[in-house]
Amino acid sequence: MKNTIGFIGGGQMGEALIRGIIASGLYKNEDIFVAEPNDSQREHLEKVYSVQVFHNNLTIFEKCTVVILAVKPQTMKSLLEDCKNRVHSHHILVSIAAGLPISFYMDTLEKSEVKIIRVMPNTPALVLEGASALSRNENVGDEELSVAEEIFKAVGEVVVLDEVHLDAVTGLSGSGPAYVFSFIEALVDAGVKSGLTRAVSEKLALQTVSGSVKLLKESGEHPAALRGKVTSPGGTAITAIHVLEKVGFHGIIMDIVESAVNRSKELGKA
Ligand SMILES: NC(=O)c1ccc[n+]([C@@H]2O[C@H](COP(=O)([O-])OP(=O)(O)OC[C@H]3O[C@@H](n4cnc5c(N)ncnc54)[C@H](OP(=O)(O)O)[C@@H]3O)[C@@H](O)[C@H]2O)c1
């Protein structure tokens, strides 16, 4: 069978995945099928990526085994109800909708044999630098799981976990970009407060963060070890770290992640 892939929903995330899998050579443009209700977005996807676009979701299930569900969580129930009769045991449904448990898909489709992979990606996937966690139900075999892993590797890093850990993933990497953006925003303001122009401050703050991440990755050293190397005795950095620790920086970060994890658990039950 031809190596095809279908998308239901070609919005921000759907488009990022399409871009990634084309760039990685995983699928040919003409083997990517996208159902998208928005006329201008359909035209855009067809023009930019030369993928096959459709208005009707049902066509995707006829043409593809792997189907990525990339619509908003609030749309998912009606989508599944509409497609119920077209979903069969050979399909692999890969959902990126935040918060919806695997049981939600099985219950709504009323099919115990359906293959579901639930994914928690994050927004840097839009620039092919995402962090995604994948969980599968018992109907998904190892080979089928690796198909999904390859898709998400095209837009960043991938981990495979039991579903029970997806709330923790949501709190860490799913919501994580929000914490990082807040940190960067504060760093920029701090530069401005100290007399730098906003443009200069932004340039320095962004490069400091991305450079530090690169150094961490490439050196393979523990963050504490690298921090030790930039804190000279009686110097500026250790003075600043003292202030950071007095306000309980570590504890605050652990608290914010924990609060997001708890919120994710609450939303999953709603
Ligand atoms: N964006 C992120 O960073 C991010 C991160 C993690 C997880 N996610 C998850 O990814 C999913 C997609 O998010 P997104 O940001 O890509 O949303 P989005 O940009 O709104 O894309 C969803 C697309 O699906 C279309 N759509 C709506 N109803 C549909 C239906 N019944 N059948 C087919 N297509 C339909 C929408 O069209 P209309 O605009 O015309 O409604 C829209 O183009 C969500 O479930 C979200 O939880 C997103």
Tab-separated table of C-alpha atoms and ligand atoms in Angstrom, residues 8-14 35-38 41 57 69-73 75-76 78-79 82 96-98 119-124 126 174, ligand 1:
chain	number	residue	atom	x	y	z
A	8	ILE	CA	-8.158	16.320	9.592
A	9	GLY	CA	-7.623	20.002	10.334
A	10	GLY	CA	-4.905	21.901	8.511
A	11	GLY	CA	-4.507	24.809	10.933
A	12	GLN	CA	-1.368	25.905	12.774
A	13	MET	CA	-0.305	22.515	14.102
A	14	GLY	CA	-1.480	20.548	11.086
A	35	ALA	CA	-9.339	17.903	5.077
A	36	GLU	CA	-9.850	21.510	6.071
A	37	PRO	CA	-13.131	23.484	6.149
A	38	ASN	CA	-11.553	26.908	5.667
A	41	GLN	CA	-6.419	27.770	4.326
A	57	ASN	CA	-13.262	14.609	6.255
A	69	LEU	CA	-6.595	14.546	14.100
A	70	ALA	CA	-5.501	18.182	14.329
A	71	VAL	CA	-8.653	20.027	15.303
A	72	LYS	CA	-9.404	21.884	18.530
A	73	PRO	CA	-10.467	19.655	21.452
A	75	THR	CA	-14.528	20.140	17.898
A	76	MET	CA	-13.343	16.561	18.395
A	78	SER	CA	-18.715	16.065	16.683
A	79	LEU	CA	-15.884	15.181	14.282
A	82	ASP	CA	-19.508	12.274	11.941
A	96	ILE	CA	-2.817	16.062	19.020
A	97	ALA	CA	-5.817	17.545	20.841
A	98	ALA	CA	-4.818	18.741	24.286
A	119	VAL	CA	0.228	13.109	21.355
A	120	MET	CA	1.084	16.129	23.445
A	121	PRO	CA	3.175	18.422	21.216
A	122	ASN	CA	4.162	22.018	21.933
A	123	THR	CA	4.244	25.265	19.951
A	124	PRO	CA	7.937	25.194	18.928
A	126	LEU	CA	5.706	25.310	14.415
A	174	GLY	CA	3.210	21.496	26.683
B	1	LIG	N1	-1.026	25.282	18.446
B	1	LIG	C1	-0.292	24.630	19.344
B	1	LIG	O1	0.787	25.053	19.695
B	1	LIG	C2	-0.718	23.327	19.955
B	1	LIG	C3	0.101	22.724	20.916
B	1	LIG	C4	-0.304	21.507	21.451
B	1	LIG	C5	-1.469	20.903	21.004
B	1	LIG	N2	-2.231	21.541	20.075
B	1	LIG	C6	-3.462	20.908	19.648
B	1	LIG	O2	-3.480	20.862	18.244
B	1	LIG	C7	-4.822	20.909	17.810
B	1	LIG	C8	-4.898	21.896	16.672
B	1	LIG	O3	-4.505	23.167	17.168
B	1	LIG	P1	-4.151	24.345	16.174
B	1	LIG	O4	-3.465	25.374	16.982
B	1	LIG	O5	-3.527	23.802	14.953
B	1	LIG	O6	-5.637	24.855	15.844
B	1	LIG	P2	-6.130	25.635	14.547
B	1	LIG	O7	-5.050	26.469	13.983
B	1	LIG	O8	-7.449	26.237	14.892
B	1	LIG	O9	-6.363	24.431	13.510
B	1	LIG	C9	-7.466	23.588	13.520
B	1	LIG	C10	-7.960	23.529	12.088
B	1	LIG	O10	-8.968	22.540	11.996
B	1	LIG	C11	-10.048	23.083	11.242
B	1	LIG	N3	-11.290	22.410	11.626
B	1	LIG	C12	-12.230	22.810	12.524
B	1	LIG	N4	-13.231	21.915	12.575
B	1	LIG	C13	-12.933	20.941	11.698
B	1	LIG	C14	-13.586	19.744	11.311
B	1	LIG	N5	-14.759	19.358	11.840
B	1	LIG	N6	-12.998	18.978	10.382
B	1	LIG	C15	-11.821	19.333	9.825
B	1	LIG	N7	-11.151	20.443	10.171
B	1	LIG	C16	-11.704	21.241	11.094
B	1	LIG	C17	-10.047	24.524	11.614
B	1	LIG	O11	-10.757	25.264	10.640
B	1	LIG	P3	-11.535	26.610	11.113
B	1	LIG	O12	-10.481	27.574	11.486
B	1	LIG	O13	-12.319	26.994	9.896
B	1	LIG	O14	-12.382	26.204	12.291
B	1	LIG	C18	-8.583	24.857	11.628
B	1	LIG	O15	-8.084	25.195	10.357
B	1	LIG	C19	-5.672	21.295	19.013
B	1	LIG	O16	-6.426	20.187	19.435
B	1	LIG	C20	-4.691	21.700	20.067
B	1	LIG	O17	-5.126	21.305	21.349
B	1	LIG	C21	-1.888	22.741	19.529
